[in-house]
CSV table of C-alpha atoms and ligand atoms in Angstrom, one decimal:
chain,number,residue,atom,x,y,z
D,350,MET,CA,6.8,14.3,13.7
D,351,SER,CA,5.6,13.1,10.4
D,352,ALA,CA,6.9,14.6,7.2
D,353,LEU,CA,4.0,13.1,5.3
D,354,VAL,CA,1.2,15.7,5.2
D,355,ASP,CA,-1.1,16.1,2.2
D,356,GLY,CA,-2.7,19.1,0.7
D,357,PHE,CA,-5.8,18.7,2.9
D,358,GLY,CA,-3.8,18.7,6.2
D,359,ARG,CA,-4.1,14.9,6.6
D,360,THR,CA,-1.0,13.2,8.0
D,361,VAL,CA,-0.1,9.8,6.5
D,362,ARG,CA,0.9,7.3,9.3
D,363,TYR,CA,-0.2,4.0,7.8
D,364,LEU,CA,1.3,2.2,4.8
D,365,ARG,CA,-0.2,-0.9,3.2
D,366,ILE,CA,2.1,-2.9,1.0
D,367,SER,CA,1.0,-5.6,-1.5
D,368,VAL,CA,3.8,-8.1,-1.4
D,369,THR,CA,2.3,-10.1,-4.3
D,370,ASP,CA,-0.6,-10.0,-6.6
D,371,ARG,CA,-0.9,-13.8,-6.6
D,372,CYS,CA,-3.3,-15.8,-4.5
D,373,ASP,CA,-4.4,-19.3,-3.9
D,374,PHE,CA,-8.0,-18.2,-3.8
D,375,ARG,CA,-10.1,-16.5,-6.5
D,376,CYS,CA,-12.7,-14.7,-4.4
D,377,VAL,CA,-15.6,-13.7,-6.7
D,378,TYR,CA,-15.7,-10.0,-5.6
D,379,CYS,CA,-11.9,-9.7,-5.8
D,380,MET,CA,-10.7,-11.4,-9.0
D,381,ALA,CA,-11.8,-12.9,-12.3
D,382,GLU,CA,-11.7,-16.7,-12.5
D,383,GLU,CA,-8.9,-16.6,-15.0
D,384,MET,CA,-6.2,-14.2,-13.9
D,385,THR,CA,-2.9,-13.2,-15.5
D,386,PHE,CA,-0.4,-12.3,-12.7
D,387,LEU,CA,2.6,-10.1,-13.0
D,388,PRO,CA,5.9,-11.6,-14.1
D,389,ARG,CA,8.2,-11.9,-11.1
D,390,ALA,CA,10.7,-9.3,-12.4
D,391,GLN,CA,8.0,-6.7,-12.1
D,392,LEU,CA,7.4,-7.4,-8.4
D,393,LEU,CA,9.4,-5.4,-5.9
D,394,THR,CA,12.1,-7.6,-4.4
D,395,LEU,CA,11.9,-8.3,-0.7
D,396,GLU,CA,15.0,-6.0,-0.3
D,397,GLU,CA,13.2,-3.2,-2.1
D,398,ILE,CA,10.1,-3.7,0.1
D,399,ALA,CA,12.4,-3.4,3.2
D,400,THR,CA,14.1,-0.3,1.8
D,401,LEU,CA,10.8,1.3,1.1
D,402,SER,CA,9.4,0.5,4.5
D,403,GLN,CA,12.3,1.9,6.2
D,404,ALA,CA,12.0,5.2,4.2
D,405,PHE,CA,8.3,5.5,5.1
D,406,VAL,CA,9.0,4.8,8.8
D,407,GLU,CA,11.7,7.4,8.8
D,408,LEU,CA,9.2,9.8,7.3
D,409,GLY,CA,6.7,9.2,10.2
D,410,VAL,CA,4.7,6.1,9.2
D,411,GLU,CA,3.8,4.2,12.4
D,412,LYS,CA,1.9,1.2,11.0
D,413,ILE,CA,2.6,-1.1,8.1
D,414,ARG,CA,0.3,-3.8,6.8
D,415,LEU,CA,1.5,-6.5,4.5
D,416,THR,CA,-1.2,-7.6,2.2
D,417,GLY,CA,-1.7,-8.8,-1.4
D,418,GLY,CA,-2.9,-10.9,-3.2
D,419,GLU,CA,-2.2,-13.5,-0.5
D,420,PRO,CA,1.0,-12.4,1.4
D,421,LEU,CA,1.7,-15.9,2.6
D,422,VAL,CA,2.2,-17.2,-0.9
D,423,ARG,CA,5.1,-14.9,-1.4
D,424,GLN,CA,8.4,-16.8,-0.9
D,425,GLY,CA,10.5,-15.2,1.8
D,426,VAL,CA,7.7,-13.2,3.4
D,427,LEU,CA,8.6,-14.6,6.9
D,428,THR,CA,12.1,-13.1,6.5
D,429,LEU,CA,10.5,-9.8,5.5
D,430,VAL,CA,8.3,-9.8,8.5
D,431,GLN,CA,11.4,-10.4,10.7
D,432,LYS,CA,13.2,-7.5,9.1
D,433,LEU,CA,10.3,-5.1,9.3
D,434,GLY,CA,9.7,-6.2,12.9
D,435,GLU,CA,13.1,-4.7,13.8
D,436,LEU,CA,12.4,-1.3,12.3
D,437,GLU,CA,12.8,1.3,14.9
D,438,GLY,CA,9.9,3.7,15.0
D,439,LEU,CA,7.4,1.2,13.6
D,440,ARG,CA,4.7,0.8,16.2
D,441,GLU,CA,2.6,-1.9,14.5
D,442,LEU,CA,3.3,-4.5,11.9
D,443,ALA,CA,0.1,-6.2,10.6
D,444,MET,CA,-0.9,-8.6,7.9
D,445,THR,CA,-4.1,-9.3,6.0
D,446,THR,CA,-4.4,-12.9,4.9
D,447,ASN,CA,-7.0,-15.3,3.7
D,448,GLY,CA,-5.9,-17.6,6.5
D,449,SER,CA,-5.1,-20.7,4.3
D,450,GLY,CA,-1.4,-20.6,5.3
D,451,LEU,CA,-1.8,-19.9,9.0
D,452,VAL,CA,-1.6,-23.4,10.3
D,453,LYS,CA,1.8,-23.6,8.7
D,454,HIS,CA,3.1,-20.0,9.4
D,455,ALA,CA,1.3,-18.5,12.4
D,456,ASP,CA,4.1,-19.3,14.9
D,457,ALA,CA,6.8,-17.9,12.7
D,458,LEU,CA,4.8,-14.8,12.0
D,459,ARG,CA,4.3,-14.2,15.7
D,460,GLN,CA,7.9,-14.9,16.5
D,461,GLY,CA,9.0,-12.6,13.7
D,462,GLY,CA,7.3,-9.7,15.3
D,463,LEU,CA,3.9,-9.5,13.5
D,464,ASP,CA,1.5,-7.7,15.9
D,465,ARG,CA,-1.8,-8.0,14.2
D,466,LEU,CA,-3.6,-10.3,11.9
D,467,ASN,CA,-6.7,-9.6,9.7
D,468,ILE,CA,-8.2,-12.9,8.4
D,469,SER,CA,-10.8,-12.9,5.7
D,470,LEU,CA,-13.9,-15.0,6.3
D,471,ASP,CA,-17.1,-14.5,4.4
D,472,SER,CA,-19.0,-17.7,5.2
D,473,LEU,CA,-19.2,-20.5,7.7
D,474,LYS,CA,-20.8,-22.9,5.3
D,475,PRO,CA,-18.2,-25.0,3.6
D,476,GLU,CA,-19.9,-25.2,0.2
D,477,ARG,CA,-20.7,-21.5,0.1
D,478,PHE,CA,-17.2,-20.7,1.2
D,479,LYS,CA,-15.8,-22.8,-1.6
D,480,ALA,CA,-18.2,-21.0,-4.1
D,481,LEU,CA,-17.2,-17.5,-2.9
D,482,THR,CA,-13.5,-18.1,-2.9
D,483,ARG,CA,-13.7,-20.6,-5.9
D,484,THR,CA,-10.8,-22.7,-4.4
D,485,GLY,CA,-10.8,-22.2,-0.6
D,486,ASP,CA,-11.3,-24.8,2.1
D,487,LEU,CA,-13.2,-23.5,5.1
D,488,SER,CA,-11.8,-26.0,7.6
D,489,GLN,CA,-8.3,-25.0,6.7
D,490,VAL,CA,-9.1,-21.3,7.4
D,491,ILE,CA,-10.8,-22.0,10.6
D,492,ALA,CA,-7.9,-24.1,11.7
D,493,GLY,CA,-5.7,-21.2,10.7
D,494,ILE,CA,-7.7,-18.7,12.9
D,495,ARG,CA,-7.2,-21.1,15.8
D,496,ALA,CA,-3.5,-21.6,15.0
D,497,ALA,CA,-3.1,-17.8,15.1
D,498,ARG,CA,-4.7,-17.6,18.6
D,499,GLN,CA,-2.5,-20.5,19.8
D,500,ALA,CA,0.6,-18.8,18.5
D,501,GLY,CA,-0.2,-15.9,20.8
D,502,PHE,CA,-1.8,-13.3,18.5
D,503,THR,CA,-4.1,-11.2,20.7
D,504,SER,CA,-5.1,-8.7,18.0
D,505,ILE,CA,-7.0,-10.8,15.4
D,506,LYS,CA,-9.8,-9.4,13.3
D,507,LEU,CA,-12.0,-11.2,10.8
D,508,ASN,CA,-13.0,-9.4,7.6
D,509,ALA,CA,-16.3,-10.3,5.9
D,510,VAL,CA,-17.3,-8.9,2.6
D,511,LEU,CA,-21.1,-9.1,2.5
D,512,LEU,CA,-23.0,-9.6,-0.7
D,513,LYS,CA,-26.8,-9.3,-0.7
D,514,GLY,CA,-28.4,-12.6,-1.5
D,515,ARG,CA,-25.2,-14.5,-1.2
D,516,ASN,CA,-24.0,-14.5,2.4
D,517,ASP,CA,-26.0,-11.8,4.2
D,518,ASP,CA,-28.0,-14.5,6.0
D,519,GLU,CA,-24.9,-15.4,7.9
D,520,ILE,CA,-24.3,-12.0,9.6
D,521,LEU,CA,-25.4,-13.2,13.0
D,522,ASP,CA,-23.6,-16.5,12.7
D,523,LEU,CA,-20.4,-14.7,11.8
D,524,VAL,CA,-20.9,-12.4,14.9
D,525,SER,CA,-21.4,-15.5,17.1
D,526,PHE,CA,-18.3,-17.2,15.6
D,527,ALA,CA,-16.2,-14.0,16.4
D,528,ARG,CA,-17.6,-14.0,19.9
D,529,ASP,CA,-16.8,-17.7,20.5
D,530,GLU,CA,-13.3,-17.3,19.1
D,531,GLU,CA,-12.8,-14.1,21.0
D,532,VAL,CA,-11.7,-12.1,17.9
D,533,ASP,CA,-13.0,-8.9,16.3
D,534,ILE,CA,-14.9,-8.8,13.1
D,535,SER,CA,-15.4,-6.1,10.5
D,536,PHE,CA,-18.1,-6.2,7.8
D,537,ILE,CA,-17.1,-4.6,4.5
D,538,GLU,CA,-19.1,-3.1,1.8
D,539,GLU,CA,-18.0,-4.4,-1.6
D,540,MET,CA,-16.1,-1.9,-3.8
D,541,SER,CA,-16.1,-1.7,-7.6
D,542,LEU,CA,-12.4,-2.5,-8.1
D,543,GLY,CA,-11.9,-4.4,-11.4
D,544,THR,CA,-14.4,-5.8,-13.9
D,545,ILE,CA,-16.0,-9.0,-12.8
D,546,SER,CA,-18.7,-11.0,-14.6
D,547,GLU,CA,-19.6,-13.4,-11.8
D,548,HIS,CA,-22.2,-11.1,-10.3
D,549,ASN,CA,-23.6,-7.6,-10.7
D,550,ARG,CA,-22.0,-5.5,-7.9
D,551,GLY,CA,-25.0,-3.1,-8.1
D,552,GLU,CA,-27.4,-6.0,-7.2
D,553,THR,CA,-25.3,-7.4,-4.3
D,554,TYR,CA,-24.6,-4.1,-2.6
D,555,LEU,CA,-25.6,-4.1,1.1
D,556,SER,CA,-25.1,-1.1,3.3
D,557,SER,CA,-23.3,-1.3,6.6
D,558,ASP,CA,-26.4,0.4,8.2
D,559,ALA,CA,-28.5,-2.6,7.2
D,560,VAL,CA,-25.9,-5.0,8.6
D,561,ARG,CA,-25.8,-3.0,11.9
D,562,GLU,CA,-29.6,-3.1,12.2
D,563,THR,CA,-29.6,-6.9,11.8
D,564,ILE,CA,-27.0,-7.3,14.5
D,565,GLU,CA,-28.8,-4.9,16.8
D,566,GLN,CA,-31.8,-7.0,16.8
D,567,HIS,CA,-29.8,-9.5,18.8
D,568,HIS,CA,-26.9,-7.7,20.4
D,569,GLN,CA,-26.6,-4.2,21.9
D,570,LEU,CA,-23.9,-2.3,19.9
D,571,LEU,CA,-22.1,0.5,21.8
D,572,PRO,CA,-20.2,2.9,19.6
D,573,THR,CA,-16.6,3.5,20.5
D,574,THR,CA,-14.0,5.9,19.3
D,575,GLU,CA,-11.4,3.1,19.2
D,576,THR,CA,-9.4,3.0,16.0
D,577,SER,CA,-6.8,0.6,14.6
D,578,LEU,CA,-5.6,3.5,12.3
D,579,GLY,CA,-7.8,1.9,9.6
D,580,PRO,CA,-11.2,2.7,8.1
D,581,SER,CA,-13.3,0.5,10.5
D,582,ARG,CA,-15.8,2.2,12.8
D,583,TYR,CA,-16.0,0.0,15.9
D,584,TYR,CA,-18.8,-1.0,18.3
D,585,ARG,CA,-18.6,-3.1,21.5
D,586,MET,CA,-21.1,-5.6,22.7
D,587,PRO,CA,-21.8,-5.9,26.4
D,588,GLY,CA,-20.5,-9.2,27.8
D,589,SER,CA,-18.0,-9.8,25.0
D,590,ALA,CA,-14.5,-8.8,24.3
D,591,SER,CA,-15.1,-9.0,20.5
D,592,ARG,CA,-15.6,-5.7,18.7
D,593,ILE,CA,-17.7,-5.3,15.6
D,594,GLY,CA,-16.4,-3.0,12.9
D,595,PHE,CA,-17.9,-1.6,9.7
D,596,ILE,CA,-15.9,-0.6,6.7
D,597,SER,CA,-18.3,1.5,4.7
D,598,PRO,CA,-16.7,3.1,1.7
D,599,HIS,CA,-20.1,3.8,0.2
D,600,SER,CA,-22.4,4.7,3.0
D,601,HIS,CA,-20.0,6.4,5.4
D,602,ASN,CA,-17.3,8.0,3.4
D,603,PHE,CA,-14.1,7.8,5.4
D,604,CYS,CA,-11.9,10.0,3.3
D,605,ASP,CA,-11.8,13.0,5.7
D,606,ALA,CA,-9.8,11.1,8.2
D,607,CYS,CA,-7.7,9.1,5.7
D,608,ASN,CA,-4.2,8.5,6.9
D,609,ARG,CA,-3.2,5.8,4.5
D,610,VAL,CA,-1.3,5.2,1.3
D,611,ARG,CA,-0.6,1.9,-0.5
D,612,VAL,CA,2.3,0.4,-2.4
D,613,THR,CA,1.3,-2.0,-5.1
D,614,ALA,CA,3.1,-5.3,-5.8
D,615,GLU,CA,5.0,-3.5,-8.6
D,616,GLY,CA,6.0,-0.6,-6.4
D,617,ARG,CA,3.5,2.0,-7.4
D,618,LEU,CA,2.7,4.4,-4.6
D,619,LEU,CA,-1.1,4.7,-4.7
D,620,LEU,CA,-2.3,7.7,-2.8
D,621,CYS,CA,-6.0,6.6,-2.7
D,622,LEU,CA,-7.7,3.3,-3.2
D,623,GLY,CA,-10.3,4.9,-5.4
D,624,ASN,CA,-8.1,6.9,-7.7
D,625,GLU,CA,-5.6,5.8,-10.3
D,626,ASP,CA,-2.9,8.4,-9.6
D,627,SER,CA,0.3,6.7,-8.6
D,628,VAL,CA,4.1,7.3,-8.5
D,629,ASP,CA,6.5,4.6,-9.6
D,630,LEU,CA,8.8,4.0,-6.6
D,631,ARG,CA,10.3,0.9,-8.1
D,632,ALA,CA,11.7,3.0,-11.0
D,633,ILE,CA,13.3,5.4,-8.5
D,634,MET,CA,14.9,2.6,-6.5
D,635,ARG,CA,16.2,0.8,-9.6
D,636,ARG,CA,17.5,3.9,-11.3
D,637,TYR,CA,19.1,5.3,-8.2
D,638,PRO,CA,20.0,2.3,-6.0
D,639,GLY,CA,20.9,3.3,-2.5
D,640,ASP,CA,19.7,6.9,-2.9
D,641,THR,CA,17.3,7.0,0.0
D,642,HIS,CA,17.3,10.8,0.0
D,643,ARG,CA,15.8,10.8,-3.5
D,644,LEU,CA,13.4,8.1,-2.6
D,645,LYS,CA,12.1,10.0,0.5
D,646,ALA,CA,11.9,13.3,-1.4
D,647,THR,CA,9.7,11.5,-4.0
D,648,ILE,CA,7.4,10.1,-1.4
D,649,VAL,CA,7.0,13.4,0.4
D,650,ALA,CA,6.2,15.2,-2.9
D,651,ALA,CA,3.7,12.4,-3.9
D,652,VAL,CA,1.8,12.6,-0.6
D,653,THR,CA,1.2,16.3,-1.1
D,654,LYS,CA,-0.9,15.3,-4.1
D,655,LYS,CA,-3.1,12.8,-2.3
D,656,PRO,CA,-6.7,13.2,-3.7
D,657,GLU,CA,-9.3,14.5,-1.4
D,658,ARG,CA,-11.6,11.5,-1.7
D,659,HIS,CA,-12.7,8.5,-3.7
D,660,TYR,CA,-15.8,8.4,-5.9
D,661,PHE,CA,-17.1,4.8,-5.5
D,662,THR,CA,-20.7,4.4,-6.3
D,663,THR,CA,-23.1,1.6,-5.4
D,664,ASP,CA,-24.5,0.9,-8.9
D,665,GLY,CA,-21.7,-1.6,-9.7
D,666,GLU,CA,-20.3,0.8,-12.3
D,667,VAL,CA,-16.5,0.2,-12.5
D,668,GLN,CA,-14.5,3.3,-11.8
D,669,ILE,CA,-11.2,1.6,-11.1
D,670,LEU,CA,-9.9,-1.0,-13.5
D,671,ARG,CA,-7.4,-2.6,-11.1
D,672,PHE,CA,-8.5,-5.5,-9.0
D,673,MET,CA,-8.1,-5.4,-5.2
D,674,ASN,CA,-5.3,-8.0,-5.3
D,675,ALA,CA,-3.2,-5.6,-7.4
D,676,THR,CA,-3.9,-2.8,-5.0
D,677,GLY,CA,-3.4,-4.4,-1.7
D,678,GLY,CA,-6.6,-4.5,0.4
Q,255,LIG,N1,-5.6,-12.3,0.4
Q,255,LIG,C1,-5.8,-11.6,1.6
Q,255,LIG,C2,-7.2,-11.6,2.1
Q,255,LIG,O1,-8.1,-12.0,1.4
Q,255,LIG,O2,-7.4,-11.3,3.3
Q,255,LIG,C3,-5.3,-10.1,1.6
Q,255,LIG,C4,-5.7,-9.3,0.3
Q,255,LIG,S1,-7.4,-9.0,0.1
Q,255,LIG,C5,-7.4,-8.1,-1.4
Q,255,LIG,C6,-7.8,-7.9,1.4
Q,255,LIG,C7,-9.2,-7.7,1.7
Q,255,LIG,O3,-9.9,-7.0,0.6
Q,255,LIG,C8,-10.0,-8.9,2.0
Q,255,LIG,O4,-10.6,-8.8,3.3
Q,255,LIG,C9,-11.0,-9.0,0.9
Q,255,LIG,O5,-12.2,-9.6,1.4
Q,255,LIG,C10,-11.2,-7.5,0.6
Q,255,LIG,N2,-11.6,-7.3,-0.8
Q,255,LIG,C11,-11.2,-7.8,-2.0
Q,255,LIG,N3,-11.9,-7.4,-3.0
Q,255,LIG,C12,-12.8,-6.5,-2.5
Q,255,LIG,C13,-13.8,-5.7,-3.1
Q,255,LIG,N4,-14.0,-5.6,-4.4
Q,255,LIG,N5,-14.5,-4.9,-2.2
Q,255,LIG,C14,-14.4,-4.9,-0.9
Q,255,LIG,N6,-13.4,-5.7,-0.3
Q,255,LIG,C15,-12.6,-6.5,-1.1
Q,256,LIG,FE1,-7.1,-13.7,-2.8
Q,256,LIG,FE2,-7.7,-12.1,-0.8
Q,256,LIG,FE3,-8.5,-11.5,-3.3
Q,256,LIG,FE4,-9.6,-13.5,-2.0
Q,256,LIG,S1,-9.7,-11.4,-1.4
Q,256,LIG,S2,-8.9,-13.6,-4.1
Q,256,LIG,S3,-8.0,-14.3,-0.8
Q,256,LIG,S4,-6.5,-11.6,-2.6
């Protein structure tokens, strides 16, 4: 039984935690080229993240995803994975990563109890990949995807943010790659999180329906009701184990079924990706160390105020000032 029910009858079962706002990439849709990151003292410590996670699990959360920024650049994240992997009641521990650290860390993550990996991959062309991530090395990420499979991960999903005119000519290549590597892939509509000057988000918007039509010209897509507790709508392709997902914050509002909350790298509990309301859980933990009763009561009260929906628009207008790396994607 979950104690986390909001004012619209939705039960929160899924927590995403940003373990750092830092990253070794600077993806053009996610960050500005020059970023100022949080001073270390403002980040939740790993102990605080573990305390929070335990409180959420005791309140009924079944799935935790570690994200960022890039979670694998946070020192000690492997120890955190191990600790969370032991939480009784947690059904699934997942991570979203840009893949650059997987050659090094995939084995330890798997052994530490991580169940699921989402790996971001927006292009299969090395130069374009470099341009989109500003610093990334495609071959390292592809080697990382393979290292994850070798390490025994069976639930791997690629995430591709599609920008019209930038990488939408690679939709079918990305699908073929996912099929060849026997992994799932989700296509994501870009969201207006943070002010960027690199491109106009209104001009690069591409709807999931357009992406699906492109794929359907070559592959039959059979809708499924399968869910990973996240916002992806999944399709299966006959003759392949890979699933195709669509994350469509604009064209298919997924707020009705939202079961998620997020904790930012500084310990703010965000009740919705598209709203600024938050509750400072770090302040509670630092003012009342060891008082898990108070921490849990704060979380329960906060969840009752979860907003009904987000109000992203496709015109590129910024509604939310924080970047995705601060929020935890
Ligand atoms: N660094 C890790 C990564 O890239 O996978 C984890 C954090 S990243 C913020 C999580 C996901 O958010 C990535 O799949 C990324 O492509 C996506 N993302 C970042 N900014 C976005 C935006 N403005 N709109 C849509 N997706 C975005
Ligand atoms: Fe880093 Fe992920 Fe943002 Fe890219 S999307 S800059 S990899 S946090």
